[in-house]
PDB file of N, CA and C in Angstrom:
ATOM      1  N   MET A  27     222.560  74.658 101.341  1.00  0.00           N
ATOM      2  CA  MET A  27     223.440  75.316 100.396  1.00  0.00           C
ATOM      3  C   MET A  27     223.035  76.786 100.284  1.00  0.00           C
ATOM      4  N   SER A  28     224.009  77.630 100.126  1.00  0.00           N
ATOM      5  CA  SER A  28     223.749  79.060 100.027  1.00  0.00           C
ATOM      6  C   SER A  28     223.133  79.404  98.670  1.00  0.00           C
ATOM      7  N   ALA A  29     222.560  80.599  98.606  1.00  0.00           N
ATOM      8  CA  ALA A  29     221.980  81.067  97.347  1.00  0.00           C
ATOM      9  C   ALA A  29     223.069  81.160  96.274  1.00  0.00           C
ATOM     10  N   ARG A  30     224.253  81.554  96.679  1.00  0.00           N
ATOM     11  CA  ARG A  30     225.367  81.652  95.733  1.00  0.00           C
ATOM     12  C   ARG A  30     225.737  80.278  95.158  1.00  0.00           C
ATOM     13  N   GLY A  31     225.765  79.275  96.035  1.00  0.00           N
ATOM     14  CA  GLY A  31     226.068  77.914  95.605  1.00  0.00           C
ATOM     15  C   GLY A  31     225.004  77.369  94.664  1.00  0.00           C
ATOM     16  N   ARG A  32     223.730  77.648  94.985  1.00  0.00           N
ATOM     17  CA  ARG A  32     222.645  77.198  94.101  1.00  0.00           C
ATOM     18  C   ARG A  32     222.750  77.855  92.736  1.00  0.00           C
ATOM     19  N   ALA A  33     223.073  79.150  92.714  1.00  0.00           N
ATOM     20  CA  ALA A  33     223.215  79.865  91.440  1.00  0.00           C
ATOM     21  C   ALA A  33     224.367  79.294  90.618  1.00  0.00           C
ATOM     22  N   LYS A  34     225.451  78.941  91.296  1.00  0.00           N
ATOM     23  CA  LYS A  34     226.610  78.371  90.598  1.00  0.00           C
ATOM     24  C   LYS A  34     226.247  77.026  89.974  1.00  0.00           C
ATOM     25  N   ARG A  35     225.545  76.178  90.723  1.00  0.00           N
ATOM     26  CA  ARG A  35     225.138  74.884  90.176  1.00  0.00           C
ATOM     27  C   ARG A  35     224.138  75.044  89.036  1.00  0.00           C
ATOM     28  N   GLU A  36     223.247  76.013  89.169  1.00  0.00           N
ATOM     29  CA  GLU A  36     222.290  76.249  88.086  1.00  0.00           C
ATOM     30  C   GLU A  36     223.012  76.681  86.816  1.00  0.00           C
ATOM     31  N   ALA A  37     224.050  77.486  86.962  1.00  0.00           N
ATOM     32  CA  ALA A  37     224.833  77.910  85.796  1.00  0.00           C
ATOM     33  C   ALA A  37     225.486  76.706  85.112  1.00  0.00           C
ATOM     34  N   VAL A  38     225.938  75.743  85.898  1.00  0.00           N
ATOM     35  CA  VAL A  38     226.530  74.526  85.337  1.00  0.00           C
ATOM     36  C   VAL A  38     225.480  73.754  84.542  1.00  0.00           C
ATOM     37  N   ARG A  39     224.276  73.638  85.111  1.00  0.00           N
ATOM     38  CA  ARG A  39     223.198  72.925  84.407  1.00  0.00           C
ATOM     39  C   ARG A  39     222.801  73.645  83.122  1.00  0.00           C
ATOM     40  N   ARG A  40     222.809  74.962  83.151  1.00  0.00           N
ATOM     41  CA  ARG A  40     222.473  75.721  81.932  1.00  0.00           C
ATOM     42  C   ARG A  40     223.543  75.541  80.858  1.00  0.00           C
ATOM     43  N   GLN A  41     224.778  75.455  81.277  1.00  0.00           N
ATOM     44  CA  GLN A  41     225.852  75.195  80.322  1.00  0.00           C
ATOM     45  C   GLN A  41     225.651  73.820  79.692  1.00  0.00           C
ATOM     46  N   ALA A  42     225.261  72.856  80.515  1.00  0.00           N
ATOM     47  CA  ALA A  42     224.983  71.516  79.998  1.00  0.00           C
ATOM     48  C   ALA A  42     223.828  71.559  79.001  1.00  0.00           C
ATOM     49  N   ALA A  43     222.819  72.380  79.258  1.00  0.00           N
ATOM     50  CA  ALA A  43     221.673  72.489  78.346  1.00  0.00           C
ATOM     51  C   ALA A  43     222.115  72.952  76.964  1.00  0.00           C
ATOM     52  N   GLY A  44     223.046  73.883  76.929  1.00  0.00           N
ATOM     53  CA  GLY A  44     223.571  74.336  75.640  1.00  0.00           C
ATOM     54  C   GLY A  44     224.252  73.210  74.887  1.00  0.00           C
ATOM     55  N   TRP A  45     224.962  72.385  75.614  1.00  0.00           N
ATOM     56  CA  TRP A  45     225.642  71.257  74.980  1.00  0.00           C
ATOM     57  C   TRP A  45     224.653  70.164  74.573  1.00  0.00           C
ATOM     58  N   PHE A  46     223.558  69.998  75.351  1.00  0.00           N
ATOM     59  CA  PHE A  46     222.515  69.052  74.929  1.00  0.00           C
ATOM     60  C   PHE A  46     221.975  69.468  73.570  1.00  0.00           C
ATOM     61  N   ALA A  47     221.684  70.759  73.443  1.00  0.00           N
ATOM     62  CA  ALA A  47     221.139  71.283  72.186  1.00  0.00           C
ATOM     63  C   ALA A  47     222.121  71.115  71.033  1.00  0.00           C
ATOM     64  N   ALA A  48     223.424  71.162  71.342  1.00  0.00           N
ATOM     65  CA  ALA A  48     224.450  71.013  70.312  1.00  0.00           C
ATOM     66  C   ALA A  48     224.744  69.554  69.985  1.00  0.00           C
ATOM     67  N   GLY A  49     224.136  68.636  70.741  1.00  0.00           N
ATOM     68  CA  GLY A  49     224.326  67.219  70.468  1.00  0.00           C
ATOM     69  C   GLY A  49     225.556  66.590  71.093  1.00  0.00           C
ATOM     70  N   VAL A  50     226.128  67.244  72.091  1.00  0.00           N
ATOM     71  CA  VAL A  50     227.306  66.698  72.765  1.00  0.00           C
ATOM     72  C   VAL A  50     226.861  65.507  73.622  1.00  0.00           C
ATOM     73  N   SER A  51     227.667  64.464  73.667  1.00  0.00           N
ATOM     74  CA  SER A  51     227.308  63.249  74.402  1.00  0.00           C
ATOM     75  C   SER A  51     227.353  63.474  75.919  1.00  0.00           C
ATOM     76  N   VAL A  52     226.586  62.653  76.638  1.00  0.00           N
ATOM     77  CA  VAL A  52     226.542  62.738  78.095  1.00  0.00           C
ATOM     78  C   VAL A  52     227.925  62.505  78.714  1.00  0.00           C
ATOM     79  N   PRO A  53     228.670  61.470  78.316  1.00  0.00           N
ATOM     80  CA  PRO A  53     230.002  61.291  78.917  1.00  0.00           C
ATOM     81  C   PRO A  53     230.923  62.495  78.696  1.00  0.00           C
ATOM     82  N   GLU A  54     230.818  63.105  77.511  1.00  0.00           N
ATOM     83  CA  GLU A  54     231.655  64.282  77.227  1.00  0.00           C
ATOM     84  C   GLU A  54     231.263  65.461  78.109  1.00  0.00           C
ATOM     85  N   ILE A  55     229.967  65.683  78.281  1.00  0.00           N
ATOM     86  CA  ILE A  55     229.503  66.785  79.145  1.00  0.00           C
ATOM     87  C   ILE A  55     229.950  66.548  80.580  1.00  0.00           C
ATOM     88  N   ALA A  56     229.796  65.311  81.052  1.00  0.00           N
ATOM     89  CA  ALA A  56     230.206  64.980  82.422  1.00  0.00           C
ATOM     90  C   ALA A  56     231.694  65.250  82.624  1.00  0.00           C
ATOM     91  N   ALA A  57     232.499  64.878  81.639  1.00  0.00           N
ATOM     92  CA  ALA A  57     233.945  65.118  81.738  1.00  0.00           C
ATOM     93  C   ALA A  57     234.257  66.611  81.729  1.00  0.00           C
ATOM     94  N   ARG A  58     233.601  67.352  80.858  1.00  0.00           N
ATOM     95  CA  ARG A  58     233.859  68.800  80.771  1.00  0.00           C
ATOM     96  C   ARG A  58     233.479  69.515  82.066  1.00  0.00           C
ATOM     97  N   LEU A  59     232.358  69.109  82.667  1.00  0.00           N
ATOM     98  CA  LEU A  59     231.864  69.782  83.866  1.00  0.00           C
ATOM     99  C   LEU A  59     232.366  69.156  85.161  1.00  0.00           C
ATOM    100  N   ARG A  60     233.076  68.024  85.027  1.00  0.00           N
ATOM    101  CA  ARG A  60     233.602  67.306  86.188  1.00  0.00           C
ATOM    102  C   ARG A  60     232.484  66.914  87.159  1.00  0.00           C
ATOM    103  N   VAL A  61     231.431  66.330  86.598  1.00  0.00           N
ATOM    104  CA  VAL A  61     230.316  65.800  87.377  1.00  0.00           C
ATOM    105  C   VAL A  61     230.068  64.362  86.936  1.00  0.00           C
ATOM    106  N   SER A  62     229.195  63.663  87.651  1.00  0.00           N
ATOM    107  CA  SER A  62     228.918  62.280  87.282  1.00  0.00           C
ATOM    108  C   SER A  62     228.024  62.207  86.046  1.00  0.00           C
ATOM    109  N   GLN A  63     228.161  61.123  85.310  1.00  0.00           N
ATOM    110  CA  GLN A  63     227.291  60.910  84.160  1.00  0.00           C
ATOM    111  C   GLN A  63     225.844  60.758  84.610  1.00  0.00           C
ATOM    112  N   THR A  64     225.641  60.173  85.784  1.00  0.00           N
ATOM    113  CA  THR A  64     224.290  60.012  86.316  1.00  0.00           C
ATOM    114  C   THR A  64     223.603  61.367  86.467  1.00  0.00           C
ATOM    115  N   ALA A  65     224.337  62.355  86.987  1.00  0.00           N
ATOM    116  CA  ALA A  65     223.771  63.697  87.136  1.00  0.00           C
ATOM    117  C   ALA A  65     223.403  64.264  85.770  1.00  0.00           C
ATOM    118  N   VAL A  66     224.282  64.114  84.805  1.00  0.00           N
ATOM    119  CA  VAL A  66     224.044  64.665  83.477  1.00  0.00           C
ATOM    120  C   VAL A  66     222.851  63.977  82.811  1.00  0.00           C
ATOM    121  N   TYR A  67     222.736  62.658  82.977  1.00  0.00           N
ATOM    122  CA  TYR A  67     221.569  61.957  82.424  1.00  0.00           C
ATOM    123  C   TYR A  67     220.276  62.513  83.045  1.00  0.00           C
ATOM    124  N   GLY A  68     220.295  62.783  84.347  1.00  0.00           N
ATOM    125  CA  GLY A  68     219.126  63.363  85.011  1.00  0.00           C
ATOM    126  C   GLY A  68     218.801  64.746  84.475  1.00  0.00           C
ATOM    127  N   TRP A  69     219.846  65.567  84.301  1.00  0.00           N
ATOM    128  CA  TRP A  69     219.623  66.904  83.742  1.00  0.00           C
ATOM    129  C   TRP A  69     219.050  66.812  82.346  1.00  0.00           C
ATOM    130  N   ARG A  70     219.593  65.884  81.530  1.00  0.00           N
ATOM    131  CA  ARG A  70     219.128  65.757  80.153  1.00  0.00           C
ATOM    132  C   ARG A  70     217.656  65.342  80.111  1.00  0.00           C
ATOM    133  N   LYS A  71     217.285  64.448  81.006  1.00  0.00           N
ATOM    134  CA  LYS A  71     215.889  64.017  81.074  1.00  0.00           C
ATOM    135  C   LYS A  71     214.976  65.199  81.402  1.00  0.00           C
ATOM    136  N   ARG A  72     215.380  65.999  82.391  1.00  0.00           N
ATOM    137  CA  ARG A  72     214.595  67.189  82.747  1.00  0.00           C
ATOM    138  C   ARG A  72     214.574  68.197  81.614  1.00  0.00           C
ATOM    139  N   TRP A  73     215.711  68.364  80.949  1.00  0.00           N
ATOM    140  CA  TRP A  73     215.810  69.311  79.832  1.00  0.00           C
ATOM    141  C   TRP A  73     214.890  68.895  78.697  1.00  0.00           C
ATOM    142  N   ARG A  74     214.870  67.601  78.391  1.00  0.00           N
ATOM    143  CA  ARG A  74     213.992  67.113  77.319  1.00  0.00           C
ATOM    144  C   ARG A  74     212.522  67.326  77.664  1.00  0.00           C
ATOM    145  N   ALA A  75     212.170  67.183  78.916  1.00  0.00           N
ATOM    146  CA  ALA A  75     210.777  67.323  79.342  1.00  0.00           C
ATOM    147  C   ALA A  75     210.323  68.777  79.416  1.00  0.00           C
ATOM    148  N   GLY A  76     211.245  69.687  79.797  1.00  0.00           N
ATOM    149  CA  GLY A  76     210.806  71.063  80.014  1.00  0.00           C
ATOM    150  C   GLY A  76     211.732  72.149  79.539  1.00  0.00           C
ATOM    151  N   GLY A  77     212.772  71.793  78.818  1.00  0.00           N
ATOM    152  CA  GLY A  77     213.710  72.803  78.334  1.00  0.00           C
ATOM    153  C   GLY A  77     214.612  73.322  79.437  1.00  0.00           C
ATOM    154  N   GLU A  78     215.284  74.413  79.151  1.00  0.00           N
ATOM    155  CA  GLU A  78     216.252  74.977  80.094  1.00  0.00           C
ATOM    156  C   GLU A  78     215.583  75.420  81.394  1.00  0.00           C
ATOM    157  N   VAL A  79     214.324  75.815  81.318  1.00  0.00           N
ATOM    158  CA  VAL A  79     213.587  76.251  82.512  1.00  0.00           C
ATOM    159  C   VAL A  79     213.516  75.113  83.537  1.00  0.00           C
ATOM    160  N   ALA A  80     213.428  73.878  83.069  1.00  0.00           N
ATOM    161  CA  ALA A  80     213.333  72.725  83.962  1.00  0.00           C
ATOM    162  C   ALA A  80     214.624  72.494  84.743  1.00  0.00           C
ATOM    163  N   LEU A  81     215.718  73.113  84.337  1.00  0.00           N
ATOM    164  CA  LEU A  81     216.998  72.951  85.027  1.00  0.00           C
ATOM    165  C   LEU A  81     217.243  74.032  86.076  1.00  0.00           C
ATOM    166  N   ALA A  82     216.285  74.941  86.245  1.00  0.00           N
ATOM    167  CA  ALA A  82     216.439  76.020  87.214  1.00  0.00           C
ATOM    168  C   ALA A  82     216.447  75.463  88.632  1.00  0.00           C
ATOM    169  N   SER A  83     217.104  76.173  89.525  1.00  0.00           N
ATOM    170  CA  SER A  83     217.153  75.777  90.929  1.00  0.00           C
ATOM    171  C   SER A  83     215.755  75.817  91.528  1.00  0.00           C
ATOM    172  N   LYS A  84     215.483  74.881  92.399  1.00  0.00           N
ATOM    173  CA  LYS A  84     214.179  74.828  93.061  1.00  0.00           C
ATOM    174  C   LYS A  84     214.202  75.563  94.394  1.00  0.00           C
ATOM    175  N   GLY A  85     215.292  76.237  94.697  1.00  0.00           N
ATOM    176  CA  GLY A  85     215.399  76.973  95.948  1.00  0.00           C
ATOM    177  C   GLY A  85     216.013  76.131  97.046  1.00  0.00           C
ATOM    178  N   PRO A  86     216.067  76.683  98.246  1.00  0.00           N
ATOM    179  CA  PRO A  86     216.702  75.962  99.341  1.00  0.00           C
ATOM    180  C   PRO A  86     215.930  74.707  99.706  1.00  0.00           C
ATOM    181  N   GLY A  87     216.665  73.686 100.077  1.00  0.00           N
ATOM    182  CA  GLY A  87     216.038  72.443 100.478  1.00  0.00           C
ATOM    183  C   GLY A  87     215.731  72.430 101.966  1.00  0.00           C
ATOM    184  N   GLY A  88     215.165  71.353 102.414  1.00  0.00           N
ATOM    185  CA  GLY A  88     214.865  71.202 103.830  1.00  0.00           C
ATOM    186  C   GLY A  88     213.513  71.767 104.198  1.00  0.00           C
ATOM    187  N   GLY A  89     213.138  71.483 105.403  1.00  0.00           N
ATOM    188  CA  GLY A  89     211.844  71.948 105.902  1.00  0.00           C
ATOM    189  C   GLY A  89     211.922  73.353 106.463  1.00  0.00           C
ATOM    190  N   ARG A  90     210.771  73.900 106.694  1.00  0.00           N
ATOM    191  CA  ARG A  90     210.661  75.232 107.270  1.00  0.00           C
ATOM    192  C   ARG A  90     210.919  75.138 108.769  1.00  0.00           C
ATOM    193  N   CYS A  91     211.638  76.089 109.316  1.00  0.00           N
ATOM    194  CA  CYS A  91     211.918  76.107 110.745  1.00  0.00           C
ATOM    195  C   CYS A  91     210.615  76.371 111.497  1.00  0.00           C
ATOM    196  N   ARG A  92     210.355  75.584 112.532  1.00  0.00           N
ATOM    197  CA  ARG A  92     209.106  75.719 113.285  1.00  0.00           C
ATOM    198  C   ARG A  92     209.269  76.512 114.574  1.00  0.00           C
ATOM    199  N   LEU A  93     210.475  76.958 114.854  1.00  0.00           N
ATOM    200  CA  LEU A  93     210.709  77.729 116.070  1.00  0.00           C
ATOM    201  C   LEU A  93     210.368  79.198 115.848  1.00  0.00           C
ATOM    202  N   ASP A  94     209.709  79.799 116.837  1.00  0.00           N
ATOM    203  CA  ASP A  94     209.443  81.230 116.751  1.00  0.00           C
ATOM    204  C   ASP A  94     210.699  81.988 117.199  1.00  0.00           C
ATOM    205  N   GLU A  95     210.698  83.293 117.080  1.00  0.00           N
ATOM    206  CA  GLU A  95     211.894  84.104 117.379  1.00  0.00           C
ATOM    207  C   GLU A  95     212.413  83.921 118.802  1.00  0.00           C
ATOM    208  N   PRO A  96     211.557  83.962 119.825  1.00  0.00           N
ATOM    209  CA  PRO A  96     212.096  83.777 121.189  1.00  0.00           C
ATOM    210  C   PRO A  96     212.787  82.423 121.367  1.00  0.00           C
ATOM    211  N   ARG A  97     212.223  81.378 120.796  1.00  0.00           N
ATOM    212  CA  ARG A  97     212.842  80.060 120.929  1.00  0.00           C
ATOM    213  C   ARG A  97     214.140  79.972 120.132  1.00  0.00           C
ATOM    214  N   LEU A  98     214.196  80.620 118.980  1.00  0.00           N
ATOM    215  CA  LEU A  98     215.444  80.649 118.214  1.00  0.00           C
ATOM    216  C   LEU A  98     216.542  81.350 119.004  1.00  0.00           C
ATOM    217  N   ARG A  99     216.199  82.454 119.685  1.00  0.00           N
ATOM    218  CA  ARG A  99     217.186  83.168 120.498  1.00  0.00           C
ATOM    219  C   ARG A  99     217.670  82.297 121.659  1.00  0.00           C
ATOM    220  N   ARG A 100     216.728  81.580 122.325  1.00  0.00           N
ATOM    221  CA  ARG A 100     217.113  80.693 123.424  1.00  0.00           C
ATOM    222  C   ARG A 100     218.036  79.591 122.932  1.00  0.00           C
ATOM    223  N   LEU A 101     217.740  79.044 121.766  1.00  0.00           N
ATOM    224  CA  LEU A 101     218.592  78.003 121.196  1.00  0.00           C
ATOM    225  C   LEU A 101     219.985  78.549 120.905  1.00  0.00           C
ATOM    226  N   ALA A 102     220.049  79.711 120.273  1.00  0.00           N
ATOM    227  CA  ALA A 102     221.350  80.323 119.960  1.00  0.00           C
ATOM    228  C   ALA A 102     222.135  80.601 121.245  1.00  0.00           C
ATOM    229  N   ASP A 103     221.454  81.099 122.272  1.00  0.00           N
ATOM    230  CA  ASP A 103     222.133  81.359 123.549  1.00  0.00           C
ATOM    231  C   ASP A 103     222.659  80.068 124.170  1.00  0.00           C
ATOM    232  N   ALA A 104     221.862  79.001 124.132  1.00  0.00           N
ATOM    233  CA  ALA A 104     222.287  77.724 124.695  1.00  0.00           C
ATOM    234  C   ALA A 104     223.497  77.177 123.941  1.00  0.00           C
ATOM    235  N   LEU A 105     223.497  77.302 122.619  1.00  0.00           N
ATOM    236  CA  LEU A 105     224.639  76.828 121.835  1.00  0.00           C
ATOM    237  C   LEU A 105     225.886  77.643 122.143  1.00  0.00           C
ATOM    238  N   ASP A 106     225.728  78.960 122.267  1.00  0.00           N
ATOM    239  CA  ASP A 106     226.875  79.809 122.608  1.00  0.00           C
ATOM    240  C   ASP A 106     227.425  79.460 123.993  1.00  0.00           C
ATOM    241  N   GLU A 107     226.530  79.221 124.953  1.00  0.00           N
ATOM    242  CA  GLU A 107     226.961  78.853 126.302  1.00  0.00           C
ATOM    243  C   GLU A 107     227.735  77.536 126.276  1.00  0.00           C
ATOM    244  N   GLY A 108     227.260  76.581 125.505  1.00  0.00           N
ATOM    245  CA  GLY A 108     227.961  75.305 125.379  1.00  0.00           C
ATOM    246  C   GLY A 108     229.345  75.484 124.784  1.00  0.00           C
ATOM    247  N   ARG A 109     229.455  76.350 123.790  1.00  0.00           N
ATOM    248  CA  ARG A 109     230.780  76.618 123.185  1.00  0.00           C
ATOM    249  C   ARG A 109     231.721  77.253 124.209  1.00  0.00           C
ATOM    250  N   ARG A 110     231.189  78.215 124.989  1.00  0.00           N
ATOM    251  CA  ARG A 110     232.030  78.876 125.988  1.00  0.00           C
ATOM    252  C   ARG A 110     232.505  77.880 127.044  1.00  0.00           C
ATOM    253  N   ARG A 111     231.606  77.010 127.494  1.00  0.00           N
ATOM    254  CA  ARG A 111     231.984  76.020 128.506  1.00  0.00           C
ATOM    255  C   ARG A 111     233.026  75.055 127.963  1.00  0.00           C
ATOM    256  N   THR A 112     232.840  74.612 126.715  1.00  0.00           N
ATOM    257  CA  THR A 112     233.784  73.679 126.109  1.00  0.00           C
ATOM    258  C   THR A 112     235.153  74.326 125.966  1.00  0.00           C
ATOM    259  N   ALA A 113     235.178  75.582 125.499  1.00  0.00           N
ATOM    260  CA  ALA A 113     236.449  76.288 125.331  1.00  0.00           C
ATOM    261  C   ALA A 113     237.115  76.493 126.681  1.00  0.00           C
ATOM    262  N   SER A 114     236.345  76.865 127.705  1.00  0.00           N
ATOM    263  CA  SER A 114     236.888  77.096 129.031  1.00  0.00           C
ATOM    264  C   SER A 114     237.446  75.810 129.617  1.00  0.00           C
ATOM    265  N   ALA A 115     236.721  74.717 129.485  1.00  0.00           N
ATOM    266  CA  ALA A 115     237.174  73.443 130.032  1.00  0.00           C
ATOM    267  C   ALA A 115     238.447  72.979 129.336  1.00  0.00           C
ATOM    268  N   THR A 116     238.544  73.208 128.057  1.00  0.00           N
ATOM    269  CA  THR A 116     239.724  72.795 127.307  1.00  0.00           C
ATOM    270  C   THR A 116     240.950  73.598 127.736  1.00  0.00           C
ATOM    271  N   ILE A 117     240.768  74.886 127.939  1.00  0.00           N
ATOM    272  CA  ILE A 117     241.887  75.749 128.333  1.00  0.00           C
ATOM    273  C   ILE A 117     242.343  75.426 129.751  1.00  0.00           C
ATOM    274  N   ASN A 118     241.394  75.174 130.661  1.00  0.00           N
ATOM    275  CA  ASN A 118     241.725  74.965 132.069  1.00  0.00           C
ATOM    276  C   ASN A 118     242.078  73.519 132.413  1.00  0.00           C
ATOM    277  N   ALA A 119     241.960  72.623 131.490  1.00  0.00           N
ATOM    278  CA  ALA A 119     242.144  71.203 131.794  1.00  0.00           C
ATOM    279  C   ALA A 119     243.588  70.812 132.000  1.00  0.00           C
ATOM    280  N   GLY A 120     244.520  71.494 131.407  1.00  0.00           N
ATOM    281  CA  GLY A 120     245.914  71.101 131.512  1.00  0.00           C
ATOM    282  C   GLY A 120     246.147  69.856 130.674  1.00  0.00           C
ATOM    283  N   PRO A 121     247.044  68.967 131.146  1.00  0.00           N
ATOM    284  CA  PRO A 121     247.292  67.729 130.372  1.00  0.00           C
ATOM    285  C   PRO A 121     246.018  66.889 130.323  1.00  0.00           C
ATOM    286  N   TRP A 122     245.934  66.091 129.298  1.00  0.00           N
ATOM    287  CA  TRP A 122     244.760  65.226 129.151  1.00  0.00           C
ATOM    288  C   TRP A 122     244.664  64.289 130.333  1.00  0.00           C
ATOM    289  N   PRO A 123     243.462  63.989 130.795  1.00  0.00           N
ATOM    290  CA  PRO A 123     243.299  63.035 131.900  1.00  0.00           C
ATOM    291  C   PRO A 123     243.913  61.691 131.542  1.00  0.00           C
ATOM    292  N   GLY A 124     244.605  61.104 132.485  1.00  0.00           N
ATOM    293  CA  GLY A 124     245.206  59.803 132.254  1.00  0.00           C
ATOM    294  C   GLY A 124     246.549  59.878 131.535  1.00  0.00           C
ATOM    295  N   CYS A 125     246.992  61.068 131.233  1.00  0.00           N
ATOM    296  CA  CYS A 125     248.262  61.239 130.517  1.00  0.00           C
ATOM    297  C   CYS A 125     249.407  61.146 131.524  1.00  0.00           C
ATOM    298  N   ARG A 126     250.354  60.258 131.259  1.00  0.00           N
ATOM    299  CA  ARG A 126     251.514  60.108 132.141  1.00  0.00           C
ATOM    300  C   ARG A 126     252.724  60.743 131.483  1.00  0.00           C
ATOM    301  N   THR A 127     253.439  61.502 132.256  1.00  0.00           N
ATOM    302  CA  THR A 127     254.640  62.122 131.721  1.00  0.00           C
ATOM    303  C   THR A 127     255.872  61.646 132.426  1.00  0.00           C
TER     304      THR A 127
END
């Protein structure tokens, strides 16, 4: 997910935190934010344990890339070459194989 997407989701969780403090019910918050009640229950649990700070984004997920720059460039080149070959084969193929007209 992009940084923009993470910020948007964090804003939703912060809005929920305000409603937790106001005593709004979990089903009502879920309906207002158009998210699952399960998500809201999880947010509320984190909010109770650590306040609004506990609802902050933890940053991008996934593991760290282990490829160095030269290998990343080789990978990108190989992917681009595959795209070019696929596009070329599709354009030059004519009718689909086995197609009877």
